[in-house]
Coordinates of C-alpha atoms in Angstrom, one line a residue:
Chain A
M16 CA 142.0 59.1 26.8
A17 CA 145.1 60.9 26.6
E18 CA 146.4 60.0 23.7
Y19 CA 143.5 62.8 22.0
S20 CA 143.3 66.2 23.1
K21 CA 140.8 67.6 23.9
K22 CA 140.7 70.7 22.1
M23 CA 139.1 71.4 19.2
V24 CA 141.6 71.0 16.3
K25 CA 140.5 72.1 12.9
V26 CA 139.6 69.1 10.6
P27 CA 140.8 69.4 7.0
T28 CA 137.9 70.9 4.6
Y29 CA 137.6 67.6 3.2
S30 CA 134.9 66.3 5.5
Y31 CA 133.0 69.1 5.3
L32 CA 130.8 68.6 2.4
R33 CA 128.4 71.9 2.2
E34 CA 130.1 75.3 1.4
Q35 CA 128.8 77.1 4.1
D36 CA 130.2 74.6 6.6
A37 CA 133.5 75.5 5.6
D38 CA 136.3 76.8 8.1
K39 CA 133.5 76.2 10.8
L40 CA 134.1 73.8 13.4
P41 CA 132.9 70.8 13.8
V42 CA 129.4 70.4 15.8
L43 CA 130.4 66.4 16.2
D44 CA 133.8 65.2 16.2
V45 CA 134.0 61.6 16.4
R46 CA 137.5 60.0 17.5
N47 CA 138.8 56.6 17.7
L48 CA 135.7 55.2 19.0
G49 CA 134.8 51.7 20.3
I50 CA 133.1 49.7 21.9
D51 CA 133.4 45.7 23.8
F52 CA 131.0 44.0 25.2
G53 CA 133.1 41.4 26.8
G54 CA 134.9 39.8 24.4
L55 CA 132.6 41.2 21.1
T56 CA 134.0 44.3 19.8
A57 CA 130.9 46.0 18.5
V58 CA 132.5 49.2 17.3
D59 CA 136.6 49.6 16.3
S60 CA 138.2 52.6 15.4
F61 CA 135.4 54.9 14.0
N62 CA 135.7 58.3 13.2
M63 CA 133.2 60.6 12.2
T64 CA 133.1 64.5 11.3
I65 CA 130.3 66.6 11.4
G66 CA 129.9 70.3 9.6
P67 CA 127.3 72.2 11.7
T68 CA 124.3 71.5 9.1
E69 CA 125.1 68.7 7.5
I70 CA 123.2 65.8 6.6
S71 CA 124.9 62.3 6.5
G72 CA 124.1 58.9 6.2
L73 CA 125.4 56.1 8.4
I74 CA 124.3 53.1 6.2
G75 CA 125.6 49.0 6.4
P76 CA 124.1 45.7 6.5
N77 CA 121.8 44.4 9.5
G78 CA 124.3 44.0 12.8
A79 CA 126.6 46.8 11.2
G80 CA 126.3 47.9 15.3
K81 CA 124.6 51.5 13.9
T82 CA 122.6 52.0 16.5
T83 CA 125.8 51.4 18.9
I84 CA 126.8 54.3 17.1
F85 CA 123.8 56.4 17.6
N86 CA 123.7 54.9 21.9
L87 CA 128.0 55.4 22.1
L88 CA 127.0 59.1 21.0
T89 CA 124.1 59.5 23.2
S90 CA 126.2 58.0 25.9
V91 CA 123.8 55.0 26.7
Y92 CA 126.6 53.2 26.5
Q93 CA 130.2 54.6 27.1
P94 CA 133.3 53.8 24.8
T95 CA 135.4 52.0 25.8
R96 CA 137.8 53.5 23.4
G97 CA 138.1 57.2 22.0
S98 CA 136.5 60.0 22.2
I99 CA 133.2 62.2 21.2
L100 CA 133.4 65.8 21.2
L101 CA 130.0 67.4 20.8
G102 CA 130.8 71.0 20.1
G103 CA 134.1 70.6 21.2
I104 CA 133.1 69.2 24.5
D105 CA 134.0 65.6 25.4
T106 CA 131.2 63.8 26.7
K107 CA 133.3 60.8 28.0
G108 CA 131.4 59.4 31.8
M109 CA 128.5 62.3 30.8
S110 CA 125.1 60.6 31.0
T111 CA 122.4 60.4 28.8
H112 CA 120.3 63.6 29.5
K113 CA 123.1 65.5 30.4
V114 CA 124.7 65.1 26.6
T115 CA 120.7 65.7 25.3
R116 CA 121.0 69.0 27.6
M117 CA 124.2 69.6 25.5
G118 CA 122.7 69.5 22.4
I119 CA 122.3 65.9 20.5
A120 CA 118.6 64.2 20.5
R121 CA 117.7 60.9 18.8
T122 CA 114.7 59.4 17.6
F123 CA 114.5 55.1 18.0
Q124 CA 114.6 52.3 15.6
N125 CA 111.7 50.6 17.4
I126 CA 109.4 54.2 18.5
R127 CA 109.5 55.3 21.8
L128 CA 106.7 57.5 22.5
F129 CA 105.0 58.5 25.6
T130 CA 102.1 56.6 24.4
D131 CA 99.6 57.8 27.3
M132 CA 100.1 61.1 26.4
T133 CA 99.0 63.6 23.6
A134 CA 101.1 64.4 20.8
K135 CA 101.3 68.1 22.2
D136 CA 102.1 66.6 25.6
N137 CA 105.2 64.5 24.6
V138 CA 106.3 67.2 22.7
K139 CA 106.4 69.3 25.5
V140 CA 108.6 66.5 27.4
G141 CA 111.0 67.2 24.7
M142 CA 111.2 71.2 25.8
H143 CA 111.2 70.0 29.3
K144 CA 114.9 71.8 29.7
D145 CA 113.4 75.1 28.1
I146 CA 110.9 75.7 30.2
K147 CA 111.5 77.6 33.1
C148 CA 109.5 77.5 35.5
S149 CA 110.6 76.3 39.5
F150 CA 109.4 73.4 41.1
I151 CA 108.3 76.0 43.9
S152 CA 106.1 78.3 41.3
S153 CA 104.3 75.0 39.6
L154 CA 103.1 73.7 42.9
L155 CA 101.9 77.1 43.7
R156 CA 100.6 78.3 40.0
L157 CA 102.5 81.3 39.9
P158 CA 102.6 83.7 37.3
A159 CA 105.4 82.1 35.9
Y160 CA 103.8 79.1 36.0
Y161 CA 100.9 80.1 33.4
K162 CA 103.4 82.3 31.5
S163 CA 106.0 79.4 30.6
E164 CA 103.0 76.4 29.9
K165 CA 101.7 79.3 27.4
A166 CA 104.9 79.4 26.1
A167 CA 105.0 76.0 25.5
D168 CA 102.2 75.7 24.5
K169 CA 102.6 77.4 21.5
K170 CA 106.2 76.5 21.0
A171 CA 104.9 73.1 20.8
M172 CA 102.2 73.6 18.0
E173 CA 104.2 76.0 16.2
L174 CA 106.6 72.3 15.9
L175 CA 103.8 69.9 15.2
E176 CA 102.6 71.9 13.2
F177 CA 106.2 72.6 11.2
M178 CA 106.0 68.4 11.0
G179 CA 103.1 68.5 9.5
L180 CA 101.0 67.1 12.9
G181 CA 98.8 70.1 13.9
D182 CA 95.6 68.4 14.1
V183 CA 96.5 65.4 15.8
A184 CA 98.1 67.2 18.4
D185 CA 95.3 66.6 21.0
M186 CA 95.3 62.9 20.3
K187 CA 97.4 60.3 21.9
A188 CA 100.2 59.8 20.7
G189 CA 99.6 55.6 21.2
S190 CA 96.6 55.9 19.0
L191 CA 98.4 57.5 15.9
P192 CA 99.2 55.8 12.7
Y193 CA 102.8 54.1 11.9
G194 CA 103.9 56.9 10.0
V195 CA 102.9 59.7 12.1
Q196 CA 104.0 58.8 15.6
R197 CA 108.0 58.6 13.0
R198 CA 107.0 62.2 12.7
L199 CA 106.0 62.6 16.0
E200 CA 109.4 61.3 17.6
I201 CA 111.5 63.6 15.1
A202 CA 109.4 66.8 16.3
R203 CA 109.9 65.7 20.3
A204 CA 113.6 65.1 19.4
L205 CA 113.6 69.1 17.7
A206 CA 111.5 70.3 20.4
T207 CA 115.2 69.9 23.0
N208 CA 116.3 72.4 20.6
P209 CA 119.5 70.1 19.3
S210 CA 122.2 71.0 17.0
V211 CA 122.7 67.4 16.2
L212 CA 119.9 65.1 15.3
L213 CA 119.9 61.7 15.5
L214 CA 117.2 59.7 13.3
D215 CA 117.3 55.8 13.3
E216 CA 115.7 54.6 10.3
P217 CA 112.9 57.2 10.2
A218 CA 111.6 55.9 6.8
A219 CA 111.0 52.5 8.2
G220 CA 107.3 51.1 7.7
M221 CA 106.7 54.0 5.3
N222 CA 105.4 53.2 2.2
P223 CA 106.9 55.9 -1.2
S224 CA 105.3 58.6 -0.9
E225 CA 105.4 59.3 2.7
T226 CA 109.3 58.8 2.7
A227 CA 109.2 61.2 0.1
E228 CA 107.6 63.4 1.7
L229 CA 110.2 62.8 4.6
T230 CA 113.1 63.1 2.3
E231 CA 111.1 66.8 2.5
Q232 CA 110.9 67.3 5.6
I233 CA 114.2 66.2 6.5
R234 CA 115.4 69.0 4.4
R235 CA 113.1 71.5 5.7
I236 CA 114.6 70.4 9.5
R237 CA 118.1 71.2 8.5
D238 CA 117.0 74.5 6.9
T239 CA 115.1 76.0 9.4
F240 CA 116.8 75.3 12.6
Q241 CA 120.8 75.1 11.0
I242 CA 121.6 71.7 13.1
A243 CA 123.5 68.8 11.9
I244 CA 121.4 65.4 11.2
I245 CA 122.7 61.8 11.2
L246 CA 120.7 59.2 9.9
I247 CA 120.8 55.6 9.6
E248 CA 118.3 54.4 6.9
H249 CA 118.1 51.2 5.2
D250 CA 116.1 53.1 2.5
M251 CA 118.8 53.7 -0.6
N252 CA 116.9 56.5 -2.2
L253 CA 116.0 58.3 0.9
V254 CA 120.0 57.9 1.8
M255 CA 121.1 58.9 -1.6
N256 CA 118.8 62.0 -2.4
V257 CA 119.1 63.5 1.7
C258 CA 122.3 63.2 2.5
E259 CA 125.6 64.3 1.2
G260 CA 128.3 62.7 3.0
I261 CA 128.1 58.9 4.4
V262 CA 129.5 56.0 6.3
V263 CA 129.4 52.7 5.0
V264 CA 129.8 50.8 8.3
N265 CA 130.4 46.3 8.6
Y266 CA 131.3 44.8 11.4
G267 CA 131.3 48.0 13.7
R268 CA 134.1 49.3 11.1
I269 CA 133.8 51.7 8.6
I270 CA 134.4 50.5 5.2
A271 CA 133.6 53.4 3.2
K272 CA 133.2 57.4 3.1
G273 CA 132.5 59.7 0.9
T274 CA 129.5 61.2 -1.4
P275 CA 126.6 59.3 -2.5
E276 CA 128.3 59.2 -5.6
Q277 CA 131.4 57.8 -4.2
I278 CA 129.6 55.3 -2.5
K279 CA 127.2 54.0 -5.0
D280 CA 130.6 52.7 -7.0
D281 CA 132.1 51.9 -3.7
P282 CA 133.7 48.2 -4.7
A283 CA 133.4 47.4 -0.5
V284 CA 129.9 48.5 -0.3
I285 CA 128.8 46.5 -3.0
E286 CA 130.3 43.3 -1.3
A287 CA 129.1 44.4 2.1
Y288 CA 125.4 44.1 0.5
L289 CA 125.3 41.7 -2.2
G290 CA 128.3 39.7 -1.1
K291 CA 131.6 38.6 -2.8
K292 CA 131.8 37.7 -6.5
E293 CA 132.4 34.5 -6.8
D294 CA 135.7 33.5 -10.1
A295 CA 133.9 30.8 -12.3
Chain B
M8 CA 81.0 84.0 29.6
K9 CA 79.8 80.8 27.9
N10 CA 83.4 81.1 25.9
T11 CA 85.3 81.2 29.1
I12 CA 83.8 78.3 30.7
N13 CA 83.7 76.2 27.1
S14 CA 87.0 76.8 26.9
F15 CA 87.9 76.1 30.6
W16 CA 85.6 73.4 30.8
S17 CA 87.6 71.9 27.2
N18 CA 91.5 71.4 28.8
K19 CA 90.8 68.2 30.3
A20 CA 93.4 68.7 32.9
R21 CA 91.6 71.1 34.1
R22 CA 88.2 69.5 34.0
T23 CA 89.7 66.1 36.3
S24 CA 91.3 69.2 38.8
F25 CA 87.8 71.2 39.1
V26 CA 85.4 67.7 39.6
T27 CA 88.1 66.7 42.3
Y28 CA 87.8 69.5 43.9
A29 CA 83.9 69.9 43.7
V30 CA 83.6 66.3 44.9
V31 CA 85.3 67.1 48.2
I32 CA 83.8 69.9 49.0
L33 CA 80.5 68.6 48.5
A34 CA 81.3 65.6 50.4
F35 CA 82.5 68.1 53.4
I36 CA 79.6 70.3 53.1
A37 CA 77.3 67.7 53.3
V38 CA 78.8 65.5 56.1
Q39 CA 78.5 69.1 57.9
V40 CA 75.1 68.7 57.4
F41 CA 74.5 65.6 58.1
D42 CA 76.5 66.3 61.3
S43 CA 74.6 69.6 62.7
M44 CA 71.3 67.6 62.2
G45 CA 72.6 64.4 64.0
M46 CA 72.5 62.9 61.7
L47 CA 75.4 60.6 62.2
S48 CA 76.2 57.8 64.2
Y49 CA 78.9 58.0 67.0
A50 CA 80.6 54.9 64.9
M51 CA 80.3 57.3 61.9
R52 CA 81.5 60.0 63.6
G53 CA 84.4 58.4 64.8
Q54 CA 85.2 57.3 61.3
L55 CA 86.0 60.5 59.9
I56 CA 89.3 61.8 60.7
P57 CA 90.5 57.5 59.7
I58 CA 88.8 58.3 55.8
C59 CA 90.8 61.6 56.0
V60 CA 94.1 59.8 56.4
Y61 CA 93.6 57.5 53.9
I62 CA 92.3 59.7 51.2
V63 CA 95.3 61.6 51.7
L64 CA 97.3 58.2 51.9
A65 CA 95.7 56.7 49.1
I66 CA 96.5 60.2 47.1
S67 CA 100.0 60.6 48.0
L68 CA 100.4 56.4 47.0
N69 CA 99.1 57.5 44.1
L70 CA 101.2 59.9 42.8
V71 CA 104.0 56.8 44.0
V72 CA 102.7 53.9 42.0
G73 CA 100.2 55.4 39.1
I74 CA 102.1 58.8 37.8
S75 CA 105.4 57.3 38.8
G76 CA 105.2 53.9 38.1
E77 CA 107.0 52.6 41.3
L78 CA 105.8 49.5 43.2
S79 CA 105.8 51.1 46.8
L80 CA 104.8 48.4 49.7
G81 CA 106.2 50.5 52.3
H82 CA 103.3 53.6 52.6
A83 CA 102.4 52.7 56.0
G84 CA 106.2 53.6 57.3
F85 CA 106.0 56.9 56.6
M86 CA 102.6 57.1 57.9
G87 CA 104.2 55.8 60.6
V88 CA 106.7 58.1 61.3
G89 CA 104.8 60.9 60.8
A90 CA 102.5 59.9 63.4
F91 CA 105.1 59.2 66.6
V92 CA 106.8 62.2 65.5
G93 CA 103.9 64.0 65.4
A94 CA 102.7 62.4 68.8
V95 CA 106.7 63.2 70.3
A96 CA 106.3 66.7 68.7
S97 CA 102.2 67.9 70.1
T98 CA 103.3 66.4 73.3
A99 CA 107.1 68.1 73.5
L100 CA 105.0 71.6 72.5
Q101 CA 102.2 71.3 74.7
S102 CA 103.1 73.8 77.2
V103 CA 104.8 76.2 74.6
I104 CA 101.9 76.1 72.6
P105 CA 98.2 75.9 74.0
D106 CA 95.9 76.5 71.0
T107 CA 95.5 72.4 69.8
S108 CA 95.0 73.6 66.1
L109 CA 98.4 75.6 66.0
R110 CA 99.6 72.7 67.5
L111 CA 98.2 70.1 65.2
V112 CA 99.5 72.2 62.4
V113 CA 103.2 71.9 63.9
A114 CA 103.1 68.6 64.6
M115 CA 101.7 68.0 60.8
V116 CA 104.7 69.6 59.3
V117 CA 107.1 68.4 61.6
G118 CA 105.5 64.6 60.7
G119 CA 105.9 65.5 56.7
I120 CA 109.4 67.1 57.0
M121 CA 110.7 63.8 59.1
A122 CA 108.8 61.7 56.5
G123 CA 110.2 63.4 53.7
I124 CA 114.0 63.4 55.2
M125 CA 113.4 59.0 55.7
G126 CA 111.7 59.8 51.7
V127 CA 115.0 61.0 50.9
V128 CA 117.4 59.2 52.8
I129 CA 115.6 56.0 51.8
G130 CA 114.3 57.3 48.0
I131 CA 118.4 57.6 46.7
P132 CA 119.6 54.4 47.4
V133 CA 116.4 52.5 46.8
L134 CA 115.2 54.2 43.2
R135 CA 117.7 52.7 41.4
L136 CA 116.2 49.6 41.6
R137 CA 113.0 48.6 39.8
G138 CA 109.6 47.0 40.0
D139 CA 109.9 43.7 42.0
Y140 CA 113.0 45.3 43.8
L141 CA 111.8 48.3 44.7
A142 CA 108.5 46.6 46.4
I143 CA 110.8 44.9 48.1
V144 CA 112.8 47.3 49.5
T145 CA 110.2 49.2 50.4
L146 CA 108.0 46.3 52.0
A147 CA 111.3 46.1 54.3
F148 CA 112.0 50.0 54.9
G149 CA 108.7 49.4 56.2
E150 CA 109.0 47.2 58.7
I151 CA 112.1 48.7 60.0
I152 CA 110.0 51.2 60.5
R153 CA 108.0 49.7 62.8
N154 CA 109.9 47.1 64.9
I155 CA 112.0 50.4 65.7
A156 CA 108.9 52.4 66.8
N157 CA 108.0 48.8 68.6
N158 CA 111.1 49.0 70.1
L159 CA 111.5 53.0 71.1
Y160 CA 110.7 54.9 74.2
V161 CA 110.1 58.4 74.4
G162 CA 110.0 60.5 77.2
K163 CA 109.6 64.2 78.8
D164 CA 110.7 66.1 81.5
E165 CA 112.0 69.5 82.6
A166 CA 115.0 69.0 81.0
G167 CA 113.9 67.8 77.7
L168 CA 113.3 64.9 75.4
H169 CA 114.8 61.6 76.5
F170 CA 114.8 58.6 74.1
A171 CA 115.9 55.3 74.5
L172 CA 115.6 51.8 73.4
L173 CA 114.6 48.6 74.4
N174 CA 113.0 49.5 77.9
E175 CA 111.8 52.1 80.0
D176 CA 114.8 52.5 82.3
G177 CA 116.8 54.2 79.7
L178 CA 115.2 56.8 79.4
K179 CA 116.4 58.3 83.2
M180 CA 113.5 60.7 83.5
S181 CA 113.2 63.2 86.8
E182 CA 109.8 62.0 88.9
T183 CA 107.9 64.2 87.4
G184 CA 108.6 62.7 83.6
K185 CA 105.9 61.6 81.3
L186 CA 106.0 58.8 78.9
I187 CA 105.0 59.5 75.1
M188 CA 105.8 56.5 73.6
A189 CA 106.2 53.4 75.3
G190 CA 107.7 50.3 72.8
P191 CA 105.0 47.9 72.0
R192 CA 102.1 49.9 73.4
G193 CA 102.9 53.1 71.3
T194 CA 102.2 56.3 71.9
V195 CA 100.6 56.9 75.4
S196 CA 98.2 59.2 77.3
V197 CA 98.5 62.1 73.9
S198 CA 96.2 64.4 73.9
A199 CA 93.8 63.9 70.4
I200 CA 93.4 66.9 68.9
S201 CA 93.2 65.9 65.0
T202 CA 89.7 67.9 63.7
F203 CA 87.8 66.6 60.9
M204 CA 88.5 70.2 59.7
A205 CA 91.9 69.6 59.6
G206 CA 91.5 66.5 57.7
F207 CA 89.7 68.0 55.5
V208 CA 92.2 71.3 55.0
L209 CA 95.2 68.6 54.5
I210 CA 93.1 66.3 51.7
M211 CA 92.1 70.1 49.6
I212 CA 95.4 70.8 50.4
T213 CA 97.1 67.6 49.2
L214 CA 94.9 67.8 46.1
F215 CA 96.4 70.9 45.4
V216 CA 100.0 69.8 45.3
V217 CA 99.5 66.6 43.3
L218 CA 97.5 68.1 40.7
N219 CA 99.4 70.8 40.7
L220 CA 102.5 69.2 39.9
V221 CA 100.8 66.2 37.7
N222 CA 100.3 69.2 35.8
S223 CA 103.1 70.9 35.6
K224 CA 106.3 70.5 33.8
E225 CA 107.2 68.4 36.5
G226 CA 104.4 66.2 36.3
R227 CA 105.2 65.3 32.5
A228 CA 108.5 64.5 33.7
I229 CA 107.4 61.8 35.6
K230 CA 104.1 60.5 33.8
A231 CA 107.2 60.7 30.9
I232 CA 109.3 58.6 32.5
R233 CA 107.0 55.9 33.5
D234 CA 106.0 55.6 30.2
N235 CA 108.9 55.0 28.8
R236 CA 112.2 56.0 30.6
I237 CA 114.6 55.7 28.2
A238 CA 113.1 58.4 25.8
A239 CA 112.6 60.2 28.9
E240 CA 116.4 59.8 29.1
S241 CA 116.8 61.0 25.0
V242 CA 114.7 64.5 25.9
G243 CA 117.0 65.2 28.7
I244 CA 115.1 64.5 31.7
N245 CA 116.9 63.1 34.8
V246 CA 115.5 59.8 35.9
M247 CA 116.2 59.7 39.5
S248 CA 115.8 62.8 40.5
F249 CA 112.3 63.2 38.7
K250 CA 111.7 59.6 40.4
L251 CA 112.6 61.3 44.0
K252 CA 111.1 64.3 44.1
A253 CA 107.5 62.0 43.3
F254 CA 108.7 59.5 46.4
V255 CA 109.5 62.6 48.3
V256 CA 106.7 64.5 47.9
S257 CA 104.5 61.3 48.8
A258 CA 106.1 60.9 52.1
V259 CA 105.2 64.2 53.3
L260 CA 101.6 63.8 52.4
A261 CA 102.1 60.4 54.3
G262 CA 103.5 61.9 57.5
A263 CA 101.2 64.7 57.4
A264 CA 98.5 61.9 57.4
G265 CA 99.9 60.1 59.8
A266 CA 100.4 63.0 62.5
L267 CA 96.8 63.6 61.8
Y268 CA 96.3 59.9 62.5
G269 CA 98.7 59.6 65.6
L270 CA 96.9 62.6 67.0
S271 CA 93.3 61.3 66.9
M272 CA 93.8 59.6 69.7
S273 CA 95.7 59.1 72.6
N274 CA 97.1 55.5 72.4
V275 CA 98.3 54.2 68.2
S276 CA 100.7 51.5 69.0
S277 CA 103.2 51.0 65.7
V278 CA 100.8 47.3 64.6
K279 CA 98.8 49.6 63.3
F280 CA 101.3 50.7 60.4
S281 CA 102.1 47.1 59.8
F282 CA 102.1 45.6 55.9
N283 CA 98.7 45.1 56.2
T284 CA 98.6 48.7 56.3
S285 CA 100.4 49.7 52.7
I286 CA 98.0 46.8 51.6
D287 CA 95.6 48.2 52.4
I288 CA 96.1 51.9 51.2
L289 CA 97.3 49.7 47.8
V290 CA 94.5 48.6 47.2
F291 CA 92.7 51.7 47.9
V292 CA 94.7 53.1 45.0
V293 CA 94.5 50.0 42.2
L294 CA 90.6 49.8 42.6
G295 CA 90.3 53.8 42.4
G296 CA 92.5 53.5 39.3
M297 CA 96.3 54.0 38.6
G298 CA 96.8 57.6 38.1
N299 CA 93.1 58.8 39.0
I300 CA 93.3 61.1 41.8
L301 CA 89.2 61.5 42.6
G302 CA 89.3 57.4 42.1
S303 CA 91.2 57.0 45.1
V304 CA 89.4 59.6 47.2
I305 CA 86.4 57.7 46.7
A306 CA 88.0 54.4 46.8
A307 CA 89.8 55.6 49.8
T308 CA 86.2 56.4 51.7
V309 CA 84.0 53.5 50.6
L310 CA 86.2 50.8 51.4
T311 CA 87.1 52.4 54.9
L312 CA 83.4 53.0 55.5
L313 CA 82.5 49.4 54.8
P314 CA 83.9 47.7 57.3
E315 CA 81.9 49.9 59.7
L316 CA 78.6 50.0 57.6
M317 CA 78.6 45.9 57.6
R318 CA 79.4 46.1 61.1
P319 CA 76.1 44.2 61.5
L320 CA 77.2 40.8 58.9
A321 CA 79.6 40.3 61.9
D322 CA 81.5 37.2 60.9
Y323 CA 80.7 37.6 57.4
R324 CA 81.9 41.4 56.8
M325 CA 85.7 40.5 55.9
I326 CA 84.7 37.6 53.2
M327 CA 81.6 40.2 52.1
Y328 CA 84.9 43.3 51.8
A329 CA 86.3 40.6 49.9
I330 CA 83.7 39.6 47.3
V331 CA 82.8 44.0 47.2
L332 CA 86.8 44.0 45.9
I333 CA 86.7 41.5 43.7
V334 CA 83.3 42.4 42.4
V335 CA 84.5 46.0 41.6
M336 CA 88.2 44.8 40.6
L337 CA 85.9 42.8 37.8
C338 CA 83.9 46.1 36.7
T339 CA 86.7 47.8 35.7
W340 CA 88.9 45.2 33.8
S341 CA 86.7 43.3 32.4
P342 CA 85.6 45.3 28.9
K343 CA 81.7 44.2 28.4
I344 CA 81.3 46.3 31.7
K345 CA 83.5 48.8 30.9
G346 CA 81.7 48.9 27.9
F347 CA 77.9 48.9 29.4
I348 CA 79.2 51.8 32.4
Q349 CA 81.0 54.3 29.2
V350 CA 77.2 54.0 27.8
V351 CA 75.4 54.9 31.1
T352 CA 78.3 57.7 32.1
D353 CA 78.1 58.9 28.4
G354 CA 74.3 58.7 28.6
V355 CA 74.5 61.0 32.2
K356 CA 76.9 63.4 30.8
G357 CA 75.1 64.2 27.9
W358 CA 71.8 64.8 30.5
F359 CA 73.8 66.9 31.6
K360 CA 75.1 68.9 29.2
K361 CA 71.3 69.3 27.3
L362 CA 70.6 70.4 31.4
F363 CA 73.8 73.0 31.4
R364 CA 72.9 74.2 27.5
G365 CA 69.1 75.0 28.5
L366 CA 70.5 77.4 30.8
F367 CA 72.9 79.0 29.0
V368 CA 70.4 79.4 26.3
K369 CA 67.8 81.2 28.7
K370 CA 70.3 83.2 30.0
E371 CA 71.1 84.8 26.6
V372 CA 67.9 85.2 25.4
G373 CA 67.4 87.0 28.9
T374 CA 70.2 89.3 28.2
N375 CA 69.0 90.2 24.5
G376 CA 65.4 91.2 25.5

């Protein structure tokens, strides 16, 4: 896109919601993003700036285009308009696996694990790009293979234990309970060593105590790995508790932006969720 | 000692590989023993090399169909490429490499490489397709290979190799020239240099390559693509590249097996590499279990021997063959029968465990005392 400079521009400080992010370049900078499916505009004029260690929420009613935005960020769809700068680099035209290698990882609304593999192998698949072992050395079982596998095993176990999944490491992913599968998906996403983690409805199908645990876990992920997290979520308790900034979308457009406190009382948000008050 | 054995045994992938190697090696030793005792009939001995060929084909197709999850119906095409290229290479090198075993190895390598190149050429456009589409295109590829071979004439004289399509006159060979491939008649008067030993070594190499591939970073990526393509992409796996890797490795192995087959008899015609053979190989894979390497080995062996063993049944043997297929498929599919088999295998496993434990306990007592 010609009208947007590909160079990094320092974004006004108001968008940095965490002190420690101030004066740092944003890890993700989305400018005027839009996509049309045929004649239908699914997302339009979407702007978002994410600090390096910020947790932000992306909320909105069903069908508002939230997951489409995630698909755009991970290059599953190519945007019709606008640009996505990931760590300062425009991801236009890149394939999904390439964008992932640049540091964006995600989970899915409808869980997508490798069901026939063990939990540990799922995480090890996530570590794919960081396992340095050539095709030939894995075919011939050279020492490099054993070394890299051992390191991968160790790191995978660390990640599983970090997510509280240490005791299911050798169980098939498909046989795990729903909530555990969700956490395993996060572990797999973390295994790709991302700078931005996208969570698509991480609390869906979880009971209140599991959700409370997840809230803690999300904060712990950010503090431990020092990464930015964007989450789509319908559970307002979770969103208000954990997010530093919130973007509300409806019909593919941003209708409000701000801190949880600002969002809570925003008339546009209330209208989107509850409908307009009818005058008698 | 016991600890190392336990830790070795607790890794399921390693255990499966070990059992697979062990079964193949034991079977090879058993055949050699029977053969030296003169207990193998002439017909049986004639089946030894084809069995090796089909085992390699089944394992290599399992890599594509079972592990990578792509339905390919053109595996006999790669076998055909290997068979004809191997036969031509072996005949052409007859004077250069007089040693038959070395020439066989060279022919198998050349056949494998050519099949691999075909794999790349076909794989790049074709692997973008999925499911039924891929099946149809690979089927068409197999037919193209067969039809080209059906019309290809290759000859050799002092000046080197001559190639022609459609008829022999196009070769323009000198008087002393020798025909290697004669269109519909296939290869002619190729010296049969394949040995059972070579077949066994090829099986071992195939097992080594496929099992090592499956239990590595690449194998995990390939299985991940099969399980969930979108998720695999989302963790940074280049889907096309890994599908192609599996496809090409499979083609190379099939080509080497084809060369072994092509050099096991003086005359092989292109009819052999038709759609039927592709389906036969697919039957081995499905019957042995998708992704189950040992299953492919056993299914290929049994189903190659079965028609031979049932020769006394004369005209009814193909009916029996079909009935066996149906019964085995039902047995592996039906949950009730599967449950029954599970009970039996668990019993056998328990018995073995007891036996081994007994052995080790005795040993420990021995060392302590």
